[in-house]
PDB file of N, CA and C in Angstrom:
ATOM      1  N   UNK H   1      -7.046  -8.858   2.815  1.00  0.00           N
ATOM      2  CA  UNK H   1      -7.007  -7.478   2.339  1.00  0.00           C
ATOM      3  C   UNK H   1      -7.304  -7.494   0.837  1.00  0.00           C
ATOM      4  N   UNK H   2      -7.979  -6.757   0.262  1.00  0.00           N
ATOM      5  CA  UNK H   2      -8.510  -6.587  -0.709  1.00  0.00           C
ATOM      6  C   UNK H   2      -7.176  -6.273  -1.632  1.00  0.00           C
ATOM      7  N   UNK H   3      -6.691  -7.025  -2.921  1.00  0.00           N
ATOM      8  CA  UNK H   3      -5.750  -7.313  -3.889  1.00  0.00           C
ATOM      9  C   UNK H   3      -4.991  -5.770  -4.855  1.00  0.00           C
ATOM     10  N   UNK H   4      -6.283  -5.061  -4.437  1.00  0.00           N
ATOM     11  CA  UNK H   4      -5.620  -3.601  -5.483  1.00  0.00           C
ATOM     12  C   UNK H   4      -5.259  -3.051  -4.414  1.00  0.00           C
ATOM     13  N   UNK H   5      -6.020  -2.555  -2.908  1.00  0.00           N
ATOM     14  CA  UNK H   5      -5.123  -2.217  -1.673  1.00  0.00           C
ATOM     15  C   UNK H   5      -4.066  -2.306  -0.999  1.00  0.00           C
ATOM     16  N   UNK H   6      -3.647  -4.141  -1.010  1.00  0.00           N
ATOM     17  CA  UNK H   6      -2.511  -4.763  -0.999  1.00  0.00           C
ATOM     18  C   UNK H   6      -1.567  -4.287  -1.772  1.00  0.00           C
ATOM     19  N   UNK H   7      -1.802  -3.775  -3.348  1.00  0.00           N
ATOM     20  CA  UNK H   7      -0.501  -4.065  -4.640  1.00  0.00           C
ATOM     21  C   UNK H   7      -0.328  -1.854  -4.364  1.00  0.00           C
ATOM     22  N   UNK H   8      -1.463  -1.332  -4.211  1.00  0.00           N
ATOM     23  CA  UNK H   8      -0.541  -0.251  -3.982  1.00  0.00           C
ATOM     24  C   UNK H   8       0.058   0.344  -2.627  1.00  0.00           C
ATOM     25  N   UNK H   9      -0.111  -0.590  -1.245  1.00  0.00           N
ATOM     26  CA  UNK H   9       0.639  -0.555  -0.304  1.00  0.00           C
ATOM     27  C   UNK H   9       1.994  -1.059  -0.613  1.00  0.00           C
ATOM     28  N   UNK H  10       1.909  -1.981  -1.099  1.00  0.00           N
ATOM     29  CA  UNK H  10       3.114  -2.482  -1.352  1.00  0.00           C
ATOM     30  C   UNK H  10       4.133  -1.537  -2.014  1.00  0.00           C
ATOM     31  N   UNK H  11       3.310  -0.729  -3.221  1.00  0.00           N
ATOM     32  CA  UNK H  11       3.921   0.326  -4.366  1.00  0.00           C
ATOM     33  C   UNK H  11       4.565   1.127  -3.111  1.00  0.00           C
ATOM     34  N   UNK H  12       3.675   1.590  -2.434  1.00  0.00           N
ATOM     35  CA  UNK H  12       3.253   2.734  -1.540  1.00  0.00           C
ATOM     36  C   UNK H  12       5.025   2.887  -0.353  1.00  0.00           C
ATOM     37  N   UNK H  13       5.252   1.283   0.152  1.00  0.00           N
ATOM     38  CA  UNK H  13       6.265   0.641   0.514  1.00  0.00           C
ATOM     39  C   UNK H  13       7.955   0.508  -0.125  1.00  0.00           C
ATOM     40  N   UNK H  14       7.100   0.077  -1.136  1.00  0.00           N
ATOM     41  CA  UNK H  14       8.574  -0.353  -1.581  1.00  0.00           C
ATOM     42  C   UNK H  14       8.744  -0.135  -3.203  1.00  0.00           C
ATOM     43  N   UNK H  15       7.950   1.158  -3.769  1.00  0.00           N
ATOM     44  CA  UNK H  15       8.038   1.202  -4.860  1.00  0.00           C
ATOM     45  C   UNK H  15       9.201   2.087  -5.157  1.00  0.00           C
ATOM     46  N   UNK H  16      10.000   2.624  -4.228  1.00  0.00           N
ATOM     47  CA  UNK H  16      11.190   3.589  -4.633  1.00  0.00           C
ATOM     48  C   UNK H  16      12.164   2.563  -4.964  1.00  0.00           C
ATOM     49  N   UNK H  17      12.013   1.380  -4.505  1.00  0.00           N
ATOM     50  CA  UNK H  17      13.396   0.146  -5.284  1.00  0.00           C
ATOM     51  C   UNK H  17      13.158   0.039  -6.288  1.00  0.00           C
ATOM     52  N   UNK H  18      12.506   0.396  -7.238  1.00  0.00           N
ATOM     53  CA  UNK H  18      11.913  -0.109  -8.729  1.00  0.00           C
ATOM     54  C   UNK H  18      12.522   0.871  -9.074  1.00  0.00           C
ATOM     55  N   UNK H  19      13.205   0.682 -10.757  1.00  0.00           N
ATOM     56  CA  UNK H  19      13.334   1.203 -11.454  1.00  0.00           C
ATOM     57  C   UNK H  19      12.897   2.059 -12.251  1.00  0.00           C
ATOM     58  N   UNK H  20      13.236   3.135 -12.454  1.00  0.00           N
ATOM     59  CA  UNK H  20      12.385   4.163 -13.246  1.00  0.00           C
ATOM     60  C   UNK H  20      10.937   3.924 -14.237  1.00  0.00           C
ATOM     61  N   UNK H  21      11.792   2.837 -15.061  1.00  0.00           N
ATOM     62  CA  UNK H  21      10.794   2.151 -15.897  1.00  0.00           C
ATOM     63  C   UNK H  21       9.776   1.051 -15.464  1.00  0.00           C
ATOM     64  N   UNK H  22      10.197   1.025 -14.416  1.00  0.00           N
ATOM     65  CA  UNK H  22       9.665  -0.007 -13.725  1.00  0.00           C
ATOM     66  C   UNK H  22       7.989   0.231 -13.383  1.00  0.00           C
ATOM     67  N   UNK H  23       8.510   1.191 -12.420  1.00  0.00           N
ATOM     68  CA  UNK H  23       7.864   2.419 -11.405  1.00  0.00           C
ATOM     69  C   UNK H  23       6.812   2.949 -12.963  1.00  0.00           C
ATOM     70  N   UNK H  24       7.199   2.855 -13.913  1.00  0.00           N
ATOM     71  CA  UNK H  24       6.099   4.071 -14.515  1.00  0.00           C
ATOM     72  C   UNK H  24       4.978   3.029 -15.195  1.00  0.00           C
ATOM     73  N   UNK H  25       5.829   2.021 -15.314  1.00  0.00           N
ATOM     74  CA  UNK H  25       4.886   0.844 -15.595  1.00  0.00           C
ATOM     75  C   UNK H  25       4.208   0.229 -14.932  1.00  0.00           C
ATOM     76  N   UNK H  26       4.244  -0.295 -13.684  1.00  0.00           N
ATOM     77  CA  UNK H  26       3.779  -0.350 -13.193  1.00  0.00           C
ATOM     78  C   UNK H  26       2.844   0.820 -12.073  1.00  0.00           C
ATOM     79  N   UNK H  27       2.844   1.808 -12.167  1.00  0.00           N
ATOM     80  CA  UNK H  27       2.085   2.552 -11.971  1.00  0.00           C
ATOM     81  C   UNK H  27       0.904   2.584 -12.749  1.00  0.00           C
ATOM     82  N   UNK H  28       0.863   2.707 -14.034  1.00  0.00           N
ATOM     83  CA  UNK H  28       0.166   2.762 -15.612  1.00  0.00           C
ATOM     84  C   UNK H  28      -0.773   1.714 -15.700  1.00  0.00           C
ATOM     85  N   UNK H  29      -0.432   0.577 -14.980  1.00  0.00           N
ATOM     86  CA  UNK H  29      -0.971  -0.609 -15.174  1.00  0.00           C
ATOM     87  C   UNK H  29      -2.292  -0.946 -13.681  1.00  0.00           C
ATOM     88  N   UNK H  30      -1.155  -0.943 -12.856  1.00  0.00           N
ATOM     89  CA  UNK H  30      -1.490  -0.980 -11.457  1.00  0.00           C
ATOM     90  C   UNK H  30      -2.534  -0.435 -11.152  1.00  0.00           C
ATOM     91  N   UNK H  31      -1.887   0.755 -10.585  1.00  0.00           N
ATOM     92  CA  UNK H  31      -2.465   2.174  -9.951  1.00  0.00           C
ATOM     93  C   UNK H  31      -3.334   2.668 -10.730  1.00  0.00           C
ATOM     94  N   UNK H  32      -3.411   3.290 -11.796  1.00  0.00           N
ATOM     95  CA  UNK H  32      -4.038   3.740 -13.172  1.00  0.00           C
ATOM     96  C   UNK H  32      -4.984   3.131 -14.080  1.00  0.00           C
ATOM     97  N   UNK H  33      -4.845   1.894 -13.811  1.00  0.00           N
ATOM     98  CA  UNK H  33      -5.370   0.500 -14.552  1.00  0.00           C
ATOM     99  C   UNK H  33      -6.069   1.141 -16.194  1.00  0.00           C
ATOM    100  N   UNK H  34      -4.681   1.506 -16.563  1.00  0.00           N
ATOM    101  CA  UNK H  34      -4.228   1.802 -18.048  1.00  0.00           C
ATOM    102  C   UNK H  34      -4.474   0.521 -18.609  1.00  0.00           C
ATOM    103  N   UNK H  35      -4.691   0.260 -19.550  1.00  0.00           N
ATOM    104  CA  UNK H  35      -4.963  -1.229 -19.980  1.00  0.00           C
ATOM    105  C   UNK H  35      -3.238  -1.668 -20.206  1.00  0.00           C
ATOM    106  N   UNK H  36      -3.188  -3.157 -20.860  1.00  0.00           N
ATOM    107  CA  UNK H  36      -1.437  -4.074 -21.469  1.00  0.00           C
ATOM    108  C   UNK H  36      -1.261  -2.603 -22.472  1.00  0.00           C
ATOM    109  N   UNK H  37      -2.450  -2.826 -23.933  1.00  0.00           N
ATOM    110  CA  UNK H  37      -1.924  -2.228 -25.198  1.00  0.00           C
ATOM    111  C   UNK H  37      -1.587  -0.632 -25.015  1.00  0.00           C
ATOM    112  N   UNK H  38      -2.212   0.259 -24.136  1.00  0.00           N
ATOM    113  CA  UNK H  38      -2.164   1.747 -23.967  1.00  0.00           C
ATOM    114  C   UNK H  38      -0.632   1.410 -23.840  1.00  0.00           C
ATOM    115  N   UNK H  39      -0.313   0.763 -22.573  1.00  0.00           N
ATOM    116  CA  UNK H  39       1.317   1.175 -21.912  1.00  0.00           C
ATOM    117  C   UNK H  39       2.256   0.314 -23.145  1.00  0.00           C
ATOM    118  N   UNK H  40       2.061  -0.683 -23.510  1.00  0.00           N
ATOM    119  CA  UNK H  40       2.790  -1.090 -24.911  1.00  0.00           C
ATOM    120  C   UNK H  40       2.989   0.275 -25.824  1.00  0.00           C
ATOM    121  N   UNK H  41       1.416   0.442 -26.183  1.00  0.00           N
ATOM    122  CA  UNK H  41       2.008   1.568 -27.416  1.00  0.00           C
ATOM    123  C   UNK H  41       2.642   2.730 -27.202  1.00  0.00           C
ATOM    124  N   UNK H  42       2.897   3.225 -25.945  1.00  0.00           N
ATOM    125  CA  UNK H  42       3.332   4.525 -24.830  1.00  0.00           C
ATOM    126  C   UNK H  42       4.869   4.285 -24.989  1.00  0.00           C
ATOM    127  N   UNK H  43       5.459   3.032 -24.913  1.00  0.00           N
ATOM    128  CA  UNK H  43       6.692   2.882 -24.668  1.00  0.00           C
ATOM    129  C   UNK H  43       7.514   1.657 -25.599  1.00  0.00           C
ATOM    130  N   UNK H  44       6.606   1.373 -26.891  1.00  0.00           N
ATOM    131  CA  UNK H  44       7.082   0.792 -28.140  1.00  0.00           C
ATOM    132  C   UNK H  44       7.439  -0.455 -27.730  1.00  0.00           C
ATOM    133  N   UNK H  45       6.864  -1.381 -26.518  1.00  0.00           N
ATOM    134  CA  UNK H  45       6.551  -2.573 -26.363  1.00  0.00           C
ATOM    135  C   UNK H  45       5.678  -3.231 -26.664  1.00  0.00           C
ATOM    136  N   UNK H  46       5.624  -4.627 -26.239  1.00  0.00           N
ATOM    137  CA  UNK H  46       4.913  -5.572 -26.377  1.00  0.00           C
ATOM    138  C   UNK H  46       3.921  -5.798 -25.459  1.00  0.00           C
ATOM    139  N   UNK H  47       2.630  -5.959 -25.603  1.00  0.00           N
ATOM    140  CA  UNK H  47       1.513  -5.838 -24.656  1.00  0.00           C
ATOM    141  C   UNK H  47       2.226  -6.945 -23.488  1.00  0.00           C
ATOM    142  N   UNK H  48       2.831  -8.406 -24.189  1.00  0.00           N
ATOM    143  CA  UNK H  48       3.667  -9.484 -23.281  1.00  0.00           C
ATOM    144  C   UNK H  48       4.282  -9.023 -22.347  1.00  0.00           C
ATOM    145  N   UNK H  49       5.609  -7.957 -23.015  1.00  0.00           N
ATOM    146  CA  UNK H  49       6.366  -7.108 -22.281  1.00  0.00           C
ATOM    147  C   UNK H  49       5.778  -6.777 -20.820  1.00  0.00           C
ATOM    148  N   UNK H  50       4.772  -5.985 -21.657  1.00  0.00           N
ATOM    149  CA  UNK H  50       4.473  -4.992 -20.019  1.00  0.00           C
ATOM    150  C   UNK H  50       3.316  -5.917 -19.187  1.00  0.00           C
ATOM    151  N   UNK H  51       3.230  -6.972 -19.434  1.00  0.00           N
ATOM    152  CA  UNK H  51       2.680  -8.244 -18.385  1.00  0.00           C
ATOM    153  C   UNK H  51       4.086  -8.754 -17.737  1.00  0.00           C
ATOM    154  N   UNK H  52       4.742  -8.982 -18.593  1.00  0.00           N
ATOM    155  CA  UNK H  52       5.505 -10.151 -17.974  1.00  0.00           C
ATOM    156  C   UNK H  52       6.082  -8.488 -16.768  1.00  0.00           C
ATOM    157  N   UNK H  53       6.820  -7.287 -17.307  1.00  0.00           N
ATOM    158  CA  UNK H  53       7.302  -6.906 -16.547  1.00  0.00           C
ATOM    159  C   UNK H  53       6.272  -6.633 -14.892  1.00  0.00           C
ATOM    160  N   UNK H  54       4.926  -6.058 -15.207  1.00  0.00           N
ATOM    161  CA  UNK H  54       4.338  -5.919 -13.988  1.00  0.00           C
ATOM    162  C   UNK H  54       3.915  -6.978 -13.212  1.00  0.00           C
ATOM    163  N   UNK H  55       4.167  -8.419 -13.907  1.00  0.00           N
ATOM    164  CA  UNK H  55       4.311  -9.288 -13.014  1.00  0.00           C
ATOM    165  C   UNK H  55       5.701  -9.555 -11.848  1.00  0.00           C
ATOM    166  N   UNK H  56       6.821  -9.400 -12.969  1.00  0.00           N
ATOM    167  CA  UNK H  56       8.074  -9.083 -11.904  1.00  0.00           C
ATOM    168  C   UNK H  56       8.217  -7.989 -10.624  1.00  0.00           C
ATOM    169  N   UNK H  57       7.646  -7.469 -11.450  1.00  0.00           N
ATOM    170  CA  UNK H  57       7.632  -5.973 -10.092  1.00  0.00           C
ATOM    171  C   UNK H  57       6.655  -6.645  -8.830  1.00  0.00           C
ATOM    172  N   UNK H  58       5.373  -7.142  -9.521  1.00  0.00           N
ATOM    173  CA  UNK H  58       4.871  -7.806  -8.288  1.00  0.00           C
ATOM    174  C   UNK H  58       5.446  -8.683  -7.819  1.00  0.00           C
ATOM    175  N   UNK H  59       6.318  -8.972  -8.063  1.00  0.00           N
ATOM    176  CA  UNK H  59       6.916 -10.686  -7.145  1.00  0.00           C
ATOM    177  C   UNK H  59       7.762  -9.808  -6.462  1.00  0.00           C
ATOM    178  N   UNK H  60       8.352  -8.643  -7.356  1.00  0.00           N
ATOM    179  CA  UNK H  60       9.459  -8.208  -6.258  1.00  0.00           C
ATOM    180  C   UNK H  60       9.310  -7.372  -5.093  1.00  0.00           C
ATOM    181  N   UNK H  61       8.164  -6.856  -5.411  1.00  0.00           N
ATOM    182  CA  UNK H  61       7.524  -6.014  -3.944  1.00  0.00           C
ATOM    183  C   UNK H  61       7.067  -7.026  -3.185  1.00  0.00           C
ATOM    184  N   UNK H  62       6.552  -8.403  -3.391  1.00  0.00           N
ATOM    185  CA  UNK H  62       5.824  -9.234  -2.621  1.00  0.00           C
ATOM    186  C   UNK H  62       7.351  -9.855  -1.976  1.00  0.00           C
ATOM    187  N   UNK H  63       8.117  -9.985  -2.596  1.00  0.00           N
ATOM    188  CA  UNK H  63       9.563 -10.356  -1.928  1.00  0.00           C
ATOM    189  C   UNK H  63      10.161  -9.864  -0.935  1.00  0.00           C
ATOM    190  N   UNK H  64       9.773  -7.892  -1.193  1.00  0.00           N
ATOM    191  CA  UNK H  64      10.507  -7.220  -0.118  1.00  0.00           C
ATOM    192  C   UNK H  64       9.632  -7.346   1.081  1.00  0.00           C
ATOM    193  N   UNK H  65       8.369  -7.213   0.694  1.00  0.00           N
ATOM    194  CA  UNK H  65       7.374  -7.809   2.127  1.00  0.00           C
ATOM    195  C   UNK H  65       8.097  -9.059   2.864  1.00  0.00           C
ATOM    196  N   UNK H  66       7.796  -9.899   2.156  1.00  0.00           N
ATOM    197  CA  UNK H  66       8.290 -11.117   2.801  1.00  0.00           C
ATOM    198  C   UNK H  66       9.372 -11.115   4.044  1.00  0.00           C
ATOM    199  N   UNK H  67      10.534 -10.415   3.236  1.00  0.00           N
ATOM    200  CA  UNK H  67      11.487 -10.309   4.430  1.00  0.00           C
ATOM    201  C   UNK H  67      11.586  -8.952   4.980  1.00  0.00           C
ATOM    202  N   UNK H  68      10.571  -8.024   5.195  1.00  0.00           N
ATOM    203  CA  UNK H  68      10.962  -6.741   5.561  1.00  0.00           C
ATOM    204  C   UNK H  68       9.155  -6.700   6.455  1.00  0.00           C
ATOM    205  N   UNK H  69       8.317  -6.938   6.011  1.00  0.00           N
ATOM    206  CA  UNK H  69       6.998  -7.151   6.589  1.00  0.00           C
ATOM    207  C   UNK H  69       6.476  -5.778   7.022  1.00  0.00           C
ATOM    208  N   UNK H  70       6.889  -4.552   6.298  1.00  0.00           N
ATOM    209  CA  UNK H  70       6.320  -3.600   6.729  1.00  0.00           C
ATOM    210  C   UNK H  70       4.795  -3.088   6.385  1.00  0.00           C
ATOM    211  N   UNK H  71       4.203  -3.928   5.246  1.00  0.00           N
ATOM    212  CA  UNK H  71       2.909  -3.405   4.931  1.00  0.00           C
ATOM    213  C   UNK H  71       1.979  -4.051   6.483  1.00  0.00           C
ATOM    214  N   UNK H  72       2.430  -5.279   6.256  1.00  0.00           N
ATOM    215  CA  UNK H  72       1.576  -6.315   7.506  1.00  0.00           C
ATOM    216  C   UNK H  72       2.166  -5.211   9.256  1.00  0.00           C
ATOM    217  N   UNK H  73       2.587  -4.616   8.961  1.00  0.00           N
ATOM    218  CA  UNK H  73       3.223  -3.583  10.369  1.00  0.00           C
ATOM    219  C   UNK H  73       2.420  -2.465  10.255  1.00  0.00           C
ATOM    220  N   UNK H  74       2.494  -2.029   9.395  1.00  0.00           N
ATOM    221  CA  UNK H  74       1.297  -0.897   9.124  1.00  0.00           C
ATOM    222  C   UNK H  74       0.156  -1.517   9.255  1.00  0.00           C
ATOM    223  N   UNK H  75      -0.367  -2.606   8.602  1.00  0.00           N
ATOM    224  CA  UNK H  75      -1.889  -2.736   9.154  1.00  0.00           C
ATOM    225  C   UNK H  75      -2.151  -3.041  10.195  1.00  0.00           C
ATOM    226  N   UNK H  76      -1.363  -3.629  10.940  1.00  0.00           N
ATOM    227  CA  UNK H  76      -1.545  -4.371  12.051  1.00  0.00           C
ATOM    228  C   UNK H  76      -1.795  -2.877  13.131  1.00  0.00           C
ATOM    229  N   UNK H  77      -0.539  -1.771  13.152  1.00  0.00           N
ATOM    230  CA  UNK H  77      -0.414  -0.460  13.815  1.00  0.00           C
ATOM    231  C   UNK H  77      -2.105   0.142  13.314  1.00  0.00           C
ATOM    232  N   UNK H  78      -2.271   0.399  12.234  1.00  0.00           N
ATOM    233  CA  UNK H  78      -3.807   1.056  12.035  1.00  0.00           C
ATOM    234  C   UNK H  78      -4.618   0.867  12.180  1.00  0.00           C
ATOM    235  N   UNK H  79      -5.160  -0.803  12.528  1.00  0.00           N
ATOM    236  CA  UNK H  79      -6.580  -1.758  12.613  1.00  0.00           C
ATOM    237  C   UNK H  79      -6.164  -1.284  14.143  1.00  0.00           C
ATOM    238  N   UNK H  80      -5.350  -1.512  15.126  1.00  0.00           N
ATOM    239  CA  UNK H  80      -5.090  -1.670  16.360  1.00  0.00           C
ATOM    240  C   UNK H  80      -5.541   0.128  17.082  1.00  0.00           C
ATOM    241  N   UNK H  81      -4.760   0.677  16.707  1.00  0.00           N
ATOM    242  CA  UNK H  81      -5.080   2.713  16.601  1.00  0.00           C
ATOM    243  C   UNK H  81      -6.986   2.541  16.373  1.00  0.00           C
ATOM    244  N   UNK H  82      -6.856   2.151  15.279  1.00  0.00           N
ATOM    245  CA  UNK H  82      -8.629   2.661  15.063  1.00  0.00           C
ATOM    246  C   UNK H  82      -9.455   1.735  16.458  1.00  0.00           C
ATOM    247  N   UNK H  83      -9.381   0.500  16.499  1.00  0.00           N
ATOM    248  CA  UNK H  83      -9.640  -0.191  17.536  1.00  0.00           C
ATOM    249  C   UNK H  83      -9.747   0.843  18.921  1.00  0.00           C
ATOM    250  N   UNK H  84      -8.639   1.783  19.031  1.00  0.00           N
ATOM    251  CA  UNK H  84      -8.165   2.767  20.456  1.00  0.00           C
ATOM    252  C   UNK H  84      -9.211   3.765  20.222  1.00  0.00           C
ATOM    253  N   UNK H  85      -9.441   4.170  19.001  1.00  0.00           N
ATOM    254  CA  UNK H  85     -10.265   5.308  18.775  1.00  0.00           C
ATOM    255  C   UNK H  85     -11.625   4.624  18.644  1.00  0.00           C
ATOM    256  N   UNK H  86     -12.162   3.582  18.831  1.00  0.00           N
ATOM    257  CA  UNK H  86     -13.458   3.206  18.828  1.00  0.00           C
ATOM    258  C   UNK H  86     -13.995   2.922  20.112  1.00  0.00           C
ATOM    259  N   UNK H  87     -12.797   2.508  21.227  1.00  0.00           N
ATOM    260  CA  UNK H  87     -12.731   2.474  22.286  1.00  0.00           C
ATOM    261  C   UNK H  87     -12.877   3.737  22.841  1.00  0.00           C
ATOM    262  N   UNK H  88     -12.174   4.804  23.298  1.00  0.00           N
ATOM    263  CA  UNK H  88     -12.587   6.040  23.559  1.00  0.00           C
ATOM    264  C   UNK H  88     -13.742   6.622  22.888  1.00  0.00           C
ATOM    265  N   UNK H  89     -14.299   6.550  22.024  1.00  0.00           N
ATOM    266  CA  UNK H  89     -15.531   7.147  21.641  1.00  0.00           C
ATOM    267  C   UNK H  89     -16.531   6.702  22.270  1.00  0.00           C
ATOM    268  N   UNK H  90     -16.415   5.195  22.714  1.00  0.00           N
ATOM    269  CA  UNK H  90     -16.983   5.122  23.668  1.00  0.00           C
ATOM    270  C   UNK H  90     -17.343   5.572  24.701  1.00  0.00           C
ATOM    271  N   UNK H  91     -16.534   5.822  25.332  1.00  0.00           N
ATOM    272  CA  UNK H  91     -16.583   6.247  26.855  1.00  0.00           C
ATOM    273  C   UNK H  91     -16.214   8.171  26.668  1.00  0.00           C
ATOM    274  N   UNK H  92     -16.988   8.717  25.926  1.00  0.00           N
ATOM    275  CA  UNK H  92     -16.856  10.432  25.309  1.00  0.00           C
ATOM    276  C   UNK H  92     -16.846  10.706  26.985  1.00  0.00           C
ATOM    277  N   UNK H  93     -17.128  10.265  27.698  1.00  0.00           N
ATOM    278  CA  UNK H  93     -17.369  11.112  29.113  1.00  0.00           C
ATOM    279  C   UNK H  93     -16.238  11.536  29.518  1.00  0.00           C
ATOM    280  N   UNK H  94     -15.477  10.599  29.305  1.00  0.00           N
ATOM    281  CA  UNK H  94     -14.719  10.699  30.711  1.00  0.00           C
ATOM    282  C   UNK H  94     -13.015  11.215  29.437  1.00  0.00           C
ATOM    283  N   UNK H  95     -12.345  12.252  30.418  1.00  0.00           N
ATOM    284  CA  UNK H  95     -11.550  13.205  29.508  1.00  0.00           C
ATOM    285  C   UNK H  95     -10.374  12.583  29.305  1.00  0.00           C
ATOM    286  N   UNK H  96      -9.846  11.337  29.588  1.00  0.00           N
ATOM    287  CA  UNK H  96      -8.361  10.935  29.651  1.00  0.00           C
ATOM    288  C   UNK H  96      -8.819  10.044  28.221  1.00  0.00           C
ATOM    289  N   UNK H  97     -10.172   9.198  28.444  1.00  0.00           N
ATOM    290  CA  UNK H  97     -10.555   8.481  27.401  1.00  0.00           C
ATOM    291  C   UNK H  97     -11.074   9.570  25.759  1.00  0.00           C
ATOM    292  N   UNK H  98     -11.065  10.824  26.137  1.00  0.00           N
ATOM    293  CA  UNK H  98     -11.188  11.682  25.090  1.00  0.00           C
ATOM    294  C   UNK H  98      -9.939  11.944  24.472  1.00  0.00           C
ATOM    295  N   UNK H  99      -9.061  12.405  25.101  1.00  0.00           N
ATOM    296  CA  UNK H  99      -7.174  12.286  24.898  1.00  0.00           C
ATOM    297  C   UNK H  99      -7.297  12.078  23.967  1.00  0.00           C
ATOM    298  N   UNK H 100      -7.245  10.448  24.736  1.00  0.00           N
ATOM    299  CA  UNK H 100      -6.846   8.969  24.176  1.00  0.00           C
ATOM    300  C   UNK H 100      -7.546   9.112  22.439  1.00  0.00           C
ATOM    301  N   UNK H 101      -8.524   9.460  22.285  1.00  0.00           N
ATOM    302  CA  UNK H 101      -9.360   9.216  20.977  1.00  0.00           C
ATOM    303  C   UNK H 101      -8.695  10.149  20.401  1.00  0.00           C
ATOM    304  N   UNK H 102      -8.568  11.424  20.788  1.00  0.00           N
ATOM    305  CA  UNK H 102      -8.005  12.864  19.619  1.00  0.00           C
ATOM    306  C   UNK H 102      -6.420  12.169  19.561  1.00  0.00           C
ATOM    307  N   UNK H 103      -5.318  11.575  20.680  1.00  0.00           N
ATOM    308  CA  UNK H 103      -4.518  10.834  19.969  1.00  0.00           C
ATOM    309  C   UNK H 103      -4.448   9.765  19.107  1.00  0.00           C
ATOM    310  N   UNK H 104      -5.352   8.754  18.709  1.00  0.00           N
ATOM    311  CA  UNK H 104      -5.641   7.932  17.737  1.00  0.00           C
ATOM    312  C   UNK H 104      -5.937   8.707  16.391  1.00  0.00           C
ATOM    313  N   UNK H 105      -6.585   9.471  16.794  1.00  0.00           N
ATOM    314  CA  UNK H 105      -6.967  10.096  15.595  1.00  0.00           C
ATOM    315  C   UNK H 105      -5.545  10.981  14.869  1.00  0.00           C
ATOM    316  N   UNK H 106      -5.379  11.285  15.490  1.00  0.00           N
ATOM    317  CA  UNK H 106      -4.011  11.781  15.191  1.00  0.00           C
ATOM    318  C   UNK H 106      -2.779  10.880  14.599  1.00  0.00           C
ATOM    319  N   UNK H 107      -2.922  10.095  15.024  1.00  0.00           N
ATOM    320  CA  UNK H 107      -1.879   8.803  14.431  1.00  0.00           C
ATOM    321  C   UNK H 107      -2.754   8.271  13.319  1.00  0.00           C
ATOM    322  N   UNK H 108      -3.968   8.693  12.839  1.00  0.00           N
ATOM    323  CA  UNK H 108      -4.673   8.009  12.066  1.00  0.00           C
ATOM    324  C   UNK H 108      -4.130   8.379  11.046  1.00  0.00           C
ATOM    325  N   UNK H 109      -4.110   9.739  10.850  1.00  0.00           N
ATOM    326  CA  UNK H 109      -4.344  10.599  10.282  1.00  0.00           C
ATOM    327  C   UNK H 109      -2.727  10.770   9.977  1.00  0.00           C
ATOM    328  N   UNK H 110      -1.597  10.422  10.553  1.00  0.00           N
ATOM    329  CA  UNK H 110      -0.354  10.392  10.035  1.00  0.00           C
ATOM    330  C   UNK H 110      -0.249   9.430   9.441  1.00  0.00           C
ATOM    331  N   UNK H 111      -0.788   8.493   9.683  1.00  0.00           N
ATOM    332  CA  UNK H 111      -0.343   6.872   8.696  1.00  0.00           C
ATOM    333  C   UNK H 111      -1.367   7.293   7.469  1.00  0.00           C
TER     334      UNK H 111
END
């Protein structure tokens, strides 16, 4: 999975355990790809600072994966769904296999 997809699933996951400051920093950095010095001079740190911290945050979301495995549950549920909906599009004929596709799509579209 592609590394910026991964880091804001993860956010996406488990970024409400982070700390306020945490969360805004790493958002800024992350998500935003604010440069080190912008979020240093934003919050009267050290460009170090806000490395070393958005490195912690990444270990610690990569931690809660580890033992909680919900990003790898979600992909696994959405590659598998789209798979259902590529399958029924196939077969447009026949109406149980049409369902089947407007329900994939539907679960697509909630995740």
């Amino acid at each position: 999975m592609e590394e910026i997809l991964r880091q804001a699933l993860l956010y996406d996951f488990y970024g409400e355990l982070l700390t306020e400051r945490q969360k805004r920093v790493y958002e800024d950095v992350v998500l935003n790809d604010y440069s080190l010095s912008e979020v240093a001079g934003e919050l009267g740190i050290s460009r170090q600072g806000v490395h070393d911290m958005v490195r912690r945050c990444g270990h610690t979301l990569e931690g809660y994966e580890e033992k909680l495995h919900l990003v790898e549950k979600f992909v696994k549920i959405r590659d598998q769904v789209g798979e259902m909906r590529r399958i029924a599009s196939e077969h447009e004929n026949d109406p149980q296999m049409c369902e089947i596709g407007r329900l994939a799509a539907g679960i697509l579209e909630e995740l």
